[in-house]
Short mmCIF file of C-alpha atoms (C1' of nucleotides) in Angstrom, two decimals:
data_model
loop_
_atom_site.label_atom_id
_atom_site.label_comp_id
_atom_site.label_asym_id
_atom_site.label_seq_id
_atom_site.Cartn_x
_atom_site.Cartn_y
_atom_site.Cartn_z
CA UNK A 1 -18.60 30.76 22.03
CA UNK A 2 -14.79 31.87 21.15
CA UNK A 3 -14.88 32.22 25.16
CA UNK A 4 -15.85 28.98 26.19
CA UNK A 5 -13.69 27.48 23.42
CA UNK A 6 -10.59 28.85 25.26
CA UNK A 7 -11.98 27.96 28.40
CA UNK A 8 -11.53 24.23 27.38
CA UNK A 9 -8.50 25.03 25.68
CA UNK A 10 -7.43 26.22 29.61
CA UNK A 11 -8.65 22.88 31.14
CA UNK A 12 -7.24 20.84 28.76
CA UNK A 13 -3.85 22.44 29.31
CA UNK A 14 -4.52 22.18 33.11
CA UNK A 15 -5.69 18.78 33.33
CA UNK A 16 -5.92 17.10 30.05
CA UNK A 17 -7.34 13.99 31.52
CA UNK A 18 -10.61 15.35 33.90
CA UNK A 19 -10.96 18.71 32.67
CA UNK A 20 -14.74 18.73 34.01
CA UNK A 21 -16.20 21.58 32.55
CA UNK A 22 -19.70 20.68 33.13
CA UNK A 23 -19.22 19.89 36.54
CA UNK A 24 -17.49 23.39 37.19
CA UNK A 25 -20.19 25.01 35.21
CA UNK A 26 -22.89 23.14 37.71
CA UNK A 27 -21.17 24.09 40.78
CA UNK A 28 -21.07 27.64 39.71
CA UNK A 29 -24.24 27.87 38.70
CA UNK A 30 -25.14 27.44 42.27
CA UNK A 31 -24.38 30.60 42.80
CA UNK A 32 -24.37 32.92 39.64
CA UNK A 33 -27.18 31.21 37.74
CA UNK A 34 -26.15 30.53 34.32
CA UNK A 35 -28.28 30.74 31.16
CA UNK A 36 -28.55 26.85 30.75
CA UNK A 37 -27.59 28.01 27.05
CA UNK A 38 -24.27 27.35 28.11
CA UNK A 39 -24.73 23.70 28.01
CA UNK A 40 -25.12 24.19 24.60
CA UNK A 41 -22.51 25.95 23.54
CA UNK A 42 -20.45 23.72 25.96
CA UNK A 43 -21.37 20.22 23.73
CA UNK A 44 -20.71 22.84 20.59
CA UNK A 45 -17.39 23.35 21.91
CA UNK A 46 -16.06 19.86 22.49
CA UNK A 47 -16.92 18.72 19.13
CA UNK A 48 -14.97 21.88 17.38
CA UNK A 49 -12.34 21.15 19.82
CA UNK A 50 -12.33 17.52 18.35
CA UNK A 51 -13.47 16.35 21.86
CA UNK A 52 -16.66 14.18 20.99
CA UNK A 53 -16.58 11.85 23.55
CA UNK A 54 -16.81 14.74 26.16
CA UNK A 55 -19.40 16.60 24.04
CA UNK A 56 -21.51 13.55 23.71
CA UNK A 57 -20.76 13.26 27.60
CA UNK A 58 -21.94 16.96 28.19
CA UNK A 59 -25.03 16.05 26.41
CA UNK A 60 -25.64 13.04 28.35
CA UNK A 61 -25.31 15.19 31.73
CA UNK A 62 -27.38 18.31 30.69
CA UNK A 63 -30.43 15.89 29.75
CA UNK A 64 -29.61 14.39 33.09
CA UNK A 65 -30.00 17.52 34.97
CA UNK A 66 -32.84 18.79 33.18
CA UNK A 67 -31.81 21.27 30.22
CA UNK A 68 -32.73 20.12 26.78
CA UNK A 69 -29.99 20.89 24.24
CA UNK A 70 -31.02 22.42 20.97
CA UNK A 71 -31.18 20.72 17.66
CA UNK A 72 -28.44 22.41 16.36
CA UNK A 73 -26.19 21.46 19.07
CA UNK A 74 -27.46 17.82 18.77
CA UNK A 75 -26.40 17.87 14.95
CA UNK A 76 -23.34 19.35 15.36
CA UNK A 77 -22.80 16.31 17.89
CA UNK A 78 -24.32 13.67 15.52
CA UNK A 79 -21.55 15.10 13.04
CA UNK A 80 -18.94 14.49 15.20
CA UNK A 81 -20.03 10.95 16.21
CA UNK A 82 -20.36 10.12 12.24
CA UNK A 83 -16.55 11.45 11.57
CA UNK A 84 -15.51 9.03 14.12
CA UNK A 85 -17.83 6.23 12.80
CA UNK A 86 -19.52 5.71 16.15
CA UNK A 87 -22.98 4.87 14.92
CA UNK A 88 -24.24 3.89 17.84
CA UNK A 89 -23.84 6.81 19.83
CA UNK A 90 -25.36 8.65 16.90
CA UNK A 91 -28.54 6.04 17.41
CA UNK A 92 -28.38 7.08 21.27
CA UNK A 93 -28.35 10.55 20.58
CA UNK A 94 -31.29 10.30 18.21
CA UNK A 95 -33.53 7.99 20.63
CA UNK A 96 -32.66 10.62 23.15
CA UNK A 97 -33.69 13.48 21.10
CA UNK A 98 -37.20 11.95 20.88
CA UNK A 99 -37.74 10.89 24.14
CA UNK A 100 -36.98 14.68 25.43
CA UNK A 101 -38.81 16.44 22.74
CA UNK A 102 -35.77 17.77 20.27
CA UNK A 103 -37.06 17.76 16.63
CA UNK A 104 -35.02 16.47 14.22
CA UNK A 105 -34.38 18.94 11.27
CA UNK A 106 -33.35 18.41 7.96
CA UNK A 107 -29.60 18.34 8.82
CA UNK A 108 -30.60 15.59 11.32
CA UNK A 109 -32.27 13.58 8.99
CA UNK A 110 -29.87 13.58 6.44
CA UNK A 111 -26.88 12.84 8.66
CA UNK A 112 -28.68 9.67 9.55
CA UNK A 113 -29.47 8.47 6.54
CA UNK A 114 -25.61 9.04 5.32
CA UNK A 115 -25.10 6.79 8.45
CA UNK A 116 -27.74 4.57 7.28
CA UNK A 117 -26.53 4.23 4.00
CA UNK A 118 -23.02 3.29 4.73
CA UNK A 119 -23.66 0.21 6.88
CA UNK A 120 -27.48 -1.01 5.48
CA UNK A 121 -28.89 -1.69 2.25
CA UNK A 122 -30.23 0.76 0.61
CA UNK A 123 -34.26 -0.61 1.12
CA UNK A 124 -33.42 -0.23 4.79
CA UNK A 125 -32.50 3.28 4.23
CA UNK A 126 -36.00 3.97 1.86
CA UNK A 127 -38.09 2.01 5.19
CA UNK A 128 -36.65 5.09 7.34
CA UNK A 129 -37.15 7.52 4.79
CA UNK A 130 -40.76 6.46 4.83
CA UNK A 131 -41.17 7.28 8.36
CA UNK A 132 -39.32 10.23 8.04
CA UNK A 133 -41.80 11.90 5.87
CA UNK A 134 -44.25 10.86 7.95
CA UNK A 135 -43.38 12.73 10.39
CA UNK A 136 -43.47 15.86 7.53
CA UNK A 137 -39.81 15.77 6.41
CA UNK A 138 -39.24 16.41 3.02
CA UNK A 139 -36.08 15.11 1.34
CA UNK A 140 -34.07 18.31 -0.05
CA UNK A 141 -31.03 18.00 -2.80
CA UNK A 142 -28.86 16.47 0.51
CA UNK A 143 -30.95 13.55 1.03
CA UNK A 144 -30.64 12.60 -2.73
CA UNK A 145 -27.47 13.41 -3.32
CA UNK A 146 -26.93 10.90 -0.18
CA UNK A 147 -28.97 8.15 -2.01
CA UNK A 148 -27.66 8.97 -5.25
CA UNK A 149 -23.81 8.10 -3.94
CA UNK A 150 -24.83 5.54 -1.97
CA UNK A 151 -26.97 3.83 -5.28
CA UNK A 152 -23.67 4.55 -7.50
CA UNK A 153 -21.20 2.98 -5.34
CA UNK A 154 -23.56 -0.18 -5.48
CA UNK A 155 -23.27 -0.13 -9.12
CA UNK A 156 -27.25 -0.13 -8.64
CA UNK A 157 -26.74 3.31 -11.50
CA UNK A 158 -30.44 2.68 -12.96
CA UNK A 159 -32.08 3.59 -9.32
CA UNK A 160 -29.62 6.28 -8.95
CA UNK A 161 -31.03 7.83 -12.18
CA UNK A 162 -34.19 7.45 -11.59
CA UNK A 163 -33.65 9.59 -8.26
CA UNK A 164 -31.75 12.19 -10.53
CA UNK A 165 -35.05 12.42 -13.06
CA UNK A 166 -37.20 12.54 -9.83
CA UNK A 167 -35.41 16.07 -8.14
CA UNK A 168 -36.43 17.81 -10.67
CA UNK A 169 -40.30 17.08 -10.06
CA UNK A 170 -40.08 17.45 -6.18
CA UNK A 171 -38.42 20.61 -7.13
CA UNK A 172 -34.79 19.89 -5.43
CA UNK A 173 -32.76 20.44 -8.19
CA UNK A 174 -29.78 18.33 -8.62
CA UNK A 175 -25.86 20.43 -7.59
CA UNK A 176 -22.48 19.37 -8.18
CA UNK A 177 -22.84 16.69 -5.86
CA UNK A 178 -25.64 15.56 -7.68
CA UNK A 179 -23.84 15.29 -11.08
CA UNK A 180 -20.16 14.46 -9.50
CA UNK A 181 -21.68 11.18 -7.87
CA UNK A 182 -23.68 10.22 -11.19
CA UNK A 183 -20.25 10.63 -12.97
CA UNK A 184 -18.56 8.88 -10.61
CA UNK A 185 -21.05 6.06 -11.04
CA UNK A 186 -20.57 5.88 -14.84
CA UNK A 187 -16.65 5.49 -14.50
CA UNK A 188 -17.03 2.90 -12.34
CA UNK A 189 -19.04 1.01 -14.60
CA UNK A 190 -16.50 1.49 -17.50
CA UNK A 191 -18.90 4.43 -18.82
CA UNK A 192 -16.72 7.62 -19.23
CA UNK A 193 -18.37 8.64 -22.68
CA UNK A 194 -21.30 8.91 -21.14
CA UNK A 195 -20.23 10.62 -17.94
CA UNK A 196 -18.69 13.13 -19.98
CA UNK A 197 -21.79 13.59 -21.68
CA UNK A 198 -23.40 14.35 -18.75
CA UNK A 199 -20.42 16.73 -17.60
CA UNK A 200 -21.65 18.48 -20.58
CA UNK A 201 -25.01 18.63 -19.60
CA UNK A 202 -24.25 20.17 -16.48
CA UNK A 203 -22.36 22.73 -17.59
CA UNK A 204 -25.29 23.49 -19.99
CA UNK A 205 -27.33 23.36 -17.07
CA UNK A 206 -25.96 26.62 -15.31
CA UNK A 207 -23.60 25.08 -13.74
CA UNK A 208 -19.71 25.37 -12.97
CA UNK A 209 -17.47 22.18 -12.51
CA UNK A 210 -15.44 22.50 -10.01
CA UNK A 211 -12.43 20.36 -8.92
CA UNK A 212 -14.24 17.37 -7.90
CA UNK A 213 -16.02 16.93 -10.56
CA UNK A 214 -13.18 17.46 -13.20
CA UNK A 215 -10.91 15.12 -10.77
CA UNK A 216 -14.19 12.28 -11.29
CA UNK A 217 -14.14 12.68 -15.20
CA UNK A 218 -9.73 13.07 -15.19
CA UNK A 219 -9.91 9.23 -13.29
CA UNK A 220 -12.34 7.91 -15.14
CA UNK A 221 -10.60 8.58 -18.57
CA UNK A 222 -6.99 7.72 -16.59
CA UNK A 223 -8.67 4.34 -15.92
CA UNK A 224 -9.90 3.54 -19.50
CA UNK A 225 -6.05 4.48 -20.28
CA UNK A 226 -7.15 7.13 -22.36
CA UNK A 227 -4.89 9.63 -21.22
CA UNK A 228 -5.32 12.02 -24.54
CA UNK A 229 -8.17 12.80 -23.03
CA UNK A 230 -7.57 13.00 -19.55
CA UNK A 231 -4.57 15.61 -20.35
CA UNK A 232 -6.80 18.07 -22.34
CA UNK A 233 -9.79 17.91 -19.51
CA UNK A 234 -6.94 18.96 -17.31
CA UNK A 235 -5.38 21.88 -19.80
CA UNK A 236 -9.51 22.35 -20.05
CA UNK A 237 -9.67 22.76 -15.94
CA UNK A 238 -6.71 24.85 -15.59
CA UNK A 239 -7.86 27.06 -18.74
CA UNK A 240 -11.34 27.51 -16.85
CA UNK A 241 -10.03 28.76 -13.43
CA UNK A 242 -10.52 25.78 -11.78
CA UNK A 243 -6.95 24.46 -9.99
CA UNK A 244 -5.74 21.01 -9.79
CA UNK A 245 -5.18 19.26 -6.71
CA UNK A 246 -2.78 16.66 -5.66
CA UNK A 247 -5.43 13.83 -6.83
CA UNK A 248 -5.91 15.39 -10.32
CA UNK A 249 -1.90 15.77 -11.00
CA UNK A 250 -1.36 11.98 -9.12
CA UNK A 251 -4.46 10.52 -11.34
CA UNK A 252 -2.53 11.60 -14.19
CA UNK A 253 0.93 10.52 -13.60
CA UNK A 254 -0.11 7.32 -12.57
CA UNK A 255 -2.26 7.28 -15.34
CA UNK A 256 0.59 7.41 -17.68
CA UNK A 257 2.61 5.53 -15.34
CA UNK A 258 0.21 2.97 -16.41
CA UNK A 259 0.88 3.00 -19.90
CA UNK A 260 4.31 3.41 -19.10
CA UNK A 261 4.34 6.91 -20.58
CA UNK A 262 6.85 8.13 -18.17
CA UNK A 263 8.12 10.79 -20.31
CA UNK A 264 4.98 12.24 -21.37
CA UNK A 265 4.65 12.10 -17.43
CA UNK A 266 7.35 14.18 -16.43
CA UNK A 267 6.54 16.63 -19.63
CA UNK A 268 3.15 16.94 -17.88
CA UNK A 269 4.99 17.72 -14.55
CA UNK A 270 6.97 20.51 -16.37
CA UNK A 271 4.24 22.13 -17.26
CA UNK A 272 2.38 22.10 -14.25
CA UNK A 273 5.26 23.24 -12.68
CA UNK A 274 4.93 26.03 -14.92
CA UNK A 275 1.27 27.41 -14.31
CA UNK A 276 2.67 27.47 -10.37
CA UNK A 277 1.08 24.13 -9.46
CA UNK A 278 2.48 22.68 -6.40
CA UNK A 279 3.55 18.76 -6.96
CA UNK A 280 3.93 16.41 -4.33
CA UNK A 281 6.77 14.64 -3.35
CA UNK A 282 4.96 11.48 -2.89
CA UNK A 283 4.35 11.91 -7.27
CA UNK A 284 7.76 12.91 -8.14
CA UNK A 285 8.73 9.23 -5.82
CA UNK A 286 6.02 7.36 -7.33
CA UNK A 287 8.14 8.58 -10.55
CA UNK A 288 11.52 8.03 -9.82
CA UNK A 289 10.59 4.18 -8.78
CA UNK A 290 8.54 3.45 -11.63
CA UNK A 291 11.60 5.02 -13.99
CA UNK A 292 13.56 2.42 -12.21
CA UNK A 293 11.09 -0.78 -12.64
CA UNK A 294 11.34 0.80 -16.13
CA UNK A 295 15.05 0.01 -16.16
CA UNK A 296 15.54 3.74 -16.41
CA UNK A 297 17.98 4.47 -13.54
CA UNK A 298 19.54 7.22 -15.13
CA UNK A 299 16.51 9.40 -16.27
CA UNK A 300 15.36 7.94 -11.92
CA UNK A 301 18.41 9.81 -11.03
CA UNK A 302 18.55 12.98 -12.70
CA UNK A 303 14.92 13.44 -11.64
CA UNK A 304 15.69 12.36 -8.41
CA UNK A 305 18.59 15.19 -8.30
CA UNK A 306 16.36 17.81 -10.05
CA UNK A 307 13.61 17.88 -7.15
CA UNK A 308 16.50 17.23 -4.60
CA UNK A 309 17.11 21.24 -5.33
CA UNK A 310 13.34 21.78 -3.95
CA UNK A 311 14.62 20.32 -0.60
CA UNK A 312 13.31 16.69 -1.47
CA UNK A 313 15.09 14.09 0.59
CA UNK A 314 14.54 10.32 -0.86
CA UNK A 315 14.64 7.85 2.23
CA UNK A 316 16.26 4.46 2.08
CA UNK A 317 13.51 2.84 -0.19
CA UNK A 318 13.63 5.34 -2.65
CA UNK A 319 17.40 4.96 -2.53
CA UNK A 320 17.19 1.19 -2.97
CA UNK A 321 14.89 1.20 -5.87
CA UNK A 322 17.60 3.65 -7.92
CA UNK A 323 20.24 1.21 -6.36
CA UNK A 324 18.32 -2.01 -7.54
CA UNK A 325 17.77 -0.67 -10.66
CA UNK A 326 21.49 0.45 -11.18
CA UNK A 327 22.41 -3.46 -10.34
CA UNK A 328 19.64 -4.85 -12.45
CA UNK A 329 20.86 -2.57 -15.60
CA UNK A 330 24.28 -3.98 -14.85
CA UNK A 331 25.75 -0.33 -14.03
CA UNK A 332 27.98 -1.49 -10.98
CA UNK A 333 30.51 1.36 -10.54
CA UNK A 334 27.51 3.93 -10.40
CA UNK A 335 25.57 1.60 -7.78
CA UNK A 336 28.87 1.58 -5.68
CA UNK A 337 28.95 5.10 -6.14
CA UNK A 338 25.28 5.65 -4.72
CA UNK A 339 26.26 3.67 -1.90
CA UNK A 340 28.71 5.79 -1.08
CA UNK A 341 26.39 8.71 -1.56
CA UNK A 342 24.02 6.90 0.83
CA UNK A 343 26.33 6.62 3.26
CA UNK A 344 28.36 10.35 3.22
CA UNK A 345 23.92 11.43 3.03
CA UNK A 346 24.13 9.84 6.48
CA UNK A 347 21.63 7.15 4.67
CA UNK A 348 22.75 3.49 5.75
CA UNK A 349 22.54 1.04 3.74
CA UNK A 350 20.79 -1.91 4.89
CA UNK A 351 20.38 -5.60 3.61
CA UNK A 352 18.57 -5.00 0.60
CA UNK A 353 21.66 -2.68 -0.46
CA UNK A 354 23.93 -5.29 0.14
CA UNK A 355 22.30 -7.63 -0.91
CA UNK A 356 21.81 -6.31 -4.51
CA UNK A 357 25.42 -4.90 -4.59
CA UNK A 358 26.73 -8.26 -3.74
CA UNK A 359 24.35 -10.55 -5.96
CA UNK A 360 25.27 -7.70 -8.78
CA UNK A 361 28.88 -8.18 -8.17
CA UNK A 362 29.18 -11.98 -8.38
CA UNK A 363 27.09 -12.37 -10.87
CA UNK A 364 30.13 -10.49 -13.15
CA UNK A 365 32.73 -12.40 -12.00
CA UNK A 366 33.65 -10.17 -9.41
CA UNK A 367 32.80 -12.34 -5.92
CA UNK A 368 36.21 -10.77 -4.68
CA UNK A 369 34.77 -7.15 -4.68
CA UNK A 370 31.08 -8.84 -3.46
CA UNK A 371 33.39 -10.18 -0.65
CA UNK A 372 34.72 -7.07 -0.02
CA UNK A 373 31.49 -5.34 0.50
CA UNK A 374 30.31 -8.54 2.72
CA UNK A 375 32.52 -7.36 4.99
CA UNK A 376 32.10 -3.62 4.62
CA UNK A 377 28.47 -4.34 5.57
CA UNK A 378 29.64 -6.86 8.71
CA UNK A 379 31.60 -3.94 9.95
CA UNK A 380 28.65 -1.64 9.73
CA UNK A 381 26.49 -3.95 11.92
CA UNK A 382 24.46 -5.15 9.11
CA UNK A 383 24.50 -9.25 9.26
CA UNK A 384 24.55 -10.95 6.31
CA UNK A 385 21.71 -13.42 5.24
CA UNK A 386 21.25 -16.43 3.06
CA UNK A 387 21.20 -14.95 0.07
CA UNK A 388 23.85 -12.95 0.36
CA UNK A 389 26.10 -16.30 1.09
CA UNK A 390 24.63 -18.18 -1.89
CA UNK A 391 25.78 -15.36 -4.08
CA UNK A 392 29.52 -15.39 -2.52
CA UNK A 393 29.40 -19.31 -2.96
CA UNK A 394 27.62 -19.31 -6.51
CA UNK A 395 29.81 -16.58 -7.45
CA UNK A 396 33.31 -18.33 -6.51
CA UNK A 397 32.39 -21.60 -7.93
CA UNK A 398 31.62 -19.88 -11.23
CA UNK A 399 34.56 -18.15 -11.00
CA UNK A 400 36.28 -21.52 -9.70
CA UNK A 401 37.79 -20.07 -6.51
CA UNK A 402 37.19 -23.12 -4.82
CA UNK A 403 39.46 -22.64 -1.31
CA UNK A 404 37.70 -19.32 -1.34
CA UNK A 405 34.28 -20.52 -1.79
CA UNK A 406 34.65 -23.21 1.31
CA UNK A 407 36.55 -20.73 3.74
CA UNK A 408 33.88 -18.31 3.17
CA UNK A 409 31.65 -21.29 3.52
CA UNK A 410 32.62 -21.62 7.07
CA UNK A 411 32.64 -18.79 7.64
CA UNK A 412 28.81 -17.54 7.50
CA UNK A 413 28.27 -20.94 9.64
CA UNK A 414 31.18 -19.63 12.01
CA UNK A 415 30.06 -16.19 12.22
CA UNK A 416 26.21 -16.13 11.45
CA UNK A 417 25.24 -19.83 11.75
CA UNK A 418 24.17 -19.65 8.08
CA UNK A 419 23.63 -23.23 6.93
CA UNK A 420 22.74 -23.55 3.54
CA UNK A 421 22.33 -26.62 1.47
CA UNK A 422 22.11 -25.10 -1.62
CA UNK A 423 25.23 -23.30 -1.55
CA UNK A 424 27.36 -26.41 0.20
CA UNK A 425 25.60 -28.33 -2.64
CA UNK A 426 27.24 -25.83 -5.78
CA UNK A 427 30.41 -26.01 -4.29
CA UNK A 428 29.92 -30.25 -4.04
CA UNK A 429 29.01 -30.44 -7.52
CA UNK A 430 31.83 -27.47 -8.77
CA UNK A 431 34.17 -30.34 -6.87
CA UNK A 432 33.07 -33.20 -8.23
CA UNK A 433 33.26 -31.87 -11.63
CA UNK A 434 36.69 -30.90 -10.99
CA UNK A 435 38.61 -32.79 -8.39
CA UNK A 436 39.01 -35.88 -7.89
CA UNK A 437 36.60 -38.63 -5.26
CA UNK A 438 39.29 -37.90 -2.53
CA UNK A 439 39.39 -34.54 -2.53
CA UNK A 440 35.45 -34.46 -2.13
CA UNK A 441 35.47 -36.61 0.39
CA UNK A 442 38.05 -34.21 2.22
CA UNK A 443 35.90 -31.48 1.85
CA UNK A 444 32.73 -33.48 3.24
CA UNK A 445 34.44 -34.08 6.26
CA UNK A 446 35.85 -31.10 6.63
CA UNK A 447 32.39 -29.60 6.51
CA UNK A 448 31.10 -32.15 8.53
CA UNK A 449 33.50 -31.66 11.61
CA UNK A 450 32.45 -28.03 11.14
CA UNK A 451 28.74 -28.54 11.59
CA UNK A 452 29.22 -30.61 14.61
CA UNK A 453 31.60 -27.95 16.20
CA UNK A 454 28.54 -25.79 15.81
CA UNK A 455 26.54 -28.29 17.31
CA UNK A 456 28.05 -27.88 20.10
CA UNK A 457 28.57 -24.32 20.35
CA UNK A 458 26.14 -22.39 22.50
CA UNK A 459 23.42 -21.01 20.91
CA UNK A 460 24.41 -16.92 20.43
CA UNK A 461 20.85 -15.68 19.93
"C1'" DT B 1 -24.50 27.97 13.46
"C1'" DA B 2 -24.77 22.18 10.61
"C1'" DT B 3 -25.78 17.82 6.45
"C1'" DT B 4 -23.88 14.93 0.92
"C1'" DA B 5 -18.47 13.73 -3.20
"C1'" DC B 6 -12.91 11.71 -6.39
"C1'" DA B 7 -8.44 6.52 -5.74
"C1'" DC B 8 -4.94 3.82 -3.73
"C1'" DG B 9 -5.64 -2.63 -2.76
"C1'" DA B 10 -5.23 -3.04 3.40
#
DNA sequence: TATTACACGA
């Protein structure tokens, strides 16, 4: 097996794209006489090597030339052909297996009906079950765990019960899977009480949750908002052995990110951090921006410093979300000062960095400085857009820079054939509130002999 | 030697 495994590995580092191993094996075979077991192995091969389509391909040939594959080989196949969601081929497989004399076994069966109940109604599935036991198989704890998910995720939870009450009289008692899809059902349906009742009864039953099935109960309290409890079935998990993953510790976050508990959230991280839990950087950044949307740049930034130290390096979103934040809090001098970190980072700022520096700017009376960093960003490659210029304009009409406010005016229609109404219409109004009718109509011809001088410029893409 | 499970809002 580990042999023929590195023989593939060989042919696909030979020739990646018609590495026929079948057809070698054939030719050879012509004069060494294999055990036809090969085949088998061969289609057992391709799948671990993640190579379905030439495992299914193998199979294909082999029935061709005569060999019949063996059941396990066709399931491990049939796996591979679910993972990639080609049910067809799984359909083709199966036909195949009957019309060559395979039997299906219980892994067979319960692969298809998984397939079955993913893309049919569940009274197709039951029609195929039928015939299934016909031909004497017996549904084991698989098929109804199957039937059981597929029931709960169909919010159908009174059939999906009535499955769980019938195991126990067939004698296929129900597992974790059994009780984690029940539970899973419950939450769904707004039920957590009662699927932590029947966590309870599970562990009363003999057995030990494990991190699925805490992770199922953790979300289902997180949704509810009830994070009290969702924090002690964690300390509970982590008191029992049982280690959270990254879902449990990003349920929980969110969870209280939801609330907008974001201190009781990073407390939570703390201690995590302290039983030796690895966080991901994805939670600490769902953190850091929702501390900003909190209008919390500050605490954002310390935290965003603190897990810099573990070698956590915030792209250019994360960066904007502090930066908007810093603007939107009014904190200028700090957002200039992150720009500047951005940029000595090797970070560069784009629009949306300008664009909230410069809106932030104006909107404090300081369209000069906004101007300033216009430019910055024009030197950097970064064109303005629209809303940059009605900030400048907006800004220097407040501010009642009027020359200012029509030379820059120009010059986004000069520069970046930025035409926009709204700000030639502030600077209009600013004018006729303060100047008198020939002055206006100065300034409406001087705008108009602009636009046609653009007009008949040639178009610079 | 193999089969079934937890959430994001695309």
């Amino acid at each position: 097996m580990n042999l023929l495994c590195e023989l593939i590995e060989m042919v696909k580092v030979v020739s990646p794209d018609d590495g026929d191993v079948f057809g070698s094996l054939v030719l050879c075979g012509e004069d060494c006489n294999w055990d036809p077991v090969v085949f088998d192995m061969l289609i057992k091969a391709y799948v671990k090597a993640n190579m379905i389509e030439q495992g299914f391909g193998t199979f294909r040939r082999s029935v061709e030339v005569g060999f019949v594959p063996s059941v396990v080989a066709c399931n491990y196949l049939l796996n591979g052909l679910v993972k990639l969601r080609c049910v067809d081929r799984c359909w083709e497989v199966y036909e195949e297996m009957g019309r060559i004399g395979i039997h299906p076994n219980a892994y067979t069966f319960n692969m298809l009906i998984n397939v079955l109940c993913k893309d049919q109604d569940v009274d197709k599935v039951n029609e195929f079950i039928e015939k299934m036991e016909e031909e004497g198989f017996d549904p084991d704890v698989v098929t109804y765990n199957t039937l059981i998910n597929s029931y709960c995720r169909k919010g159908r939870l009174g059939d999906a019960f009535y499955l769980y009450k019938i195991m126990y009289r067939r004698g296929a008692l129900p597992d974790l899977f059994s009780y984690t899809a029940l539970m899973n059902g419950l939450c769904k349906e707004g039920k957590v009480r009662e699927a932590h009742q029947l966590f309870h009864r599970m562990v009363h039953r003999g057995l030990s949750p494990d991190t699925m099935s805490y992770n199922t109960l953790i979300c289902g309290y997180c949704k509810e908002g009830k994070m009290k409890e969702s924090r002690s079935l964690l300390y509970e998990m982590i008191g029992n052995g049982v280690r959270p993953d990254s879902f449990t510790c990003r349920v929980v976050v969110e969870g209280y990110g939801k609330e907008s508990k974001l201190l009781s959230a990073l407390n939570l991280l703390s201690e995590l951090e302290r039983f030796e839990i690895p966080i991901s950087p994805d939670i600490y950044e769902y953190l850091v921006v929702k501390l900003c949307e909190e209008n919390r740049p500050f605490a954002a930034k310390s935290l965003l410093e603190r897990i810099s130290q573990y070698g956590y390096v915030p792209d250019i979103d994360v960066y904007n979300e502090l930066l908007l934040s810093l603007c939107k809090c009014n904190y200028v001098a700090e957002a200039l000062a992150l720009k500047a970190e951005m940029v000595n980072k090797n970070i560069k700022p784009n629009i949306v960095t300008y664009r909230a520096l410069i809106d932030c700017l104006c909107k404090i009376d300081k369209s000069m400085e906004g101007e300033y960093v216009m430019k910055e960003m024009v030197k950097f490659g970064v064109p303005p857009d629209t809303a940059i210029c009605k900030a400048l304009i907006n800004g220097y009409c407040k501010e009642m820079d009027i020359n200012r406010a029509e030379s820059l005016l120009g010059f986004f229609a000069r520069e970046f054939q930025i035409f926009d109404t709204e700000s030639y219409n502030a600077l209009v109004k600013v004018l006729s509130e303060n100047a008198d009718v020939a002055t206006l109509m100065e300034l409406q011809d001087r705008m108009q002999k602009e636009l046609e001088l653009q007009r008949k410029m040639p178009c610079v893409p």
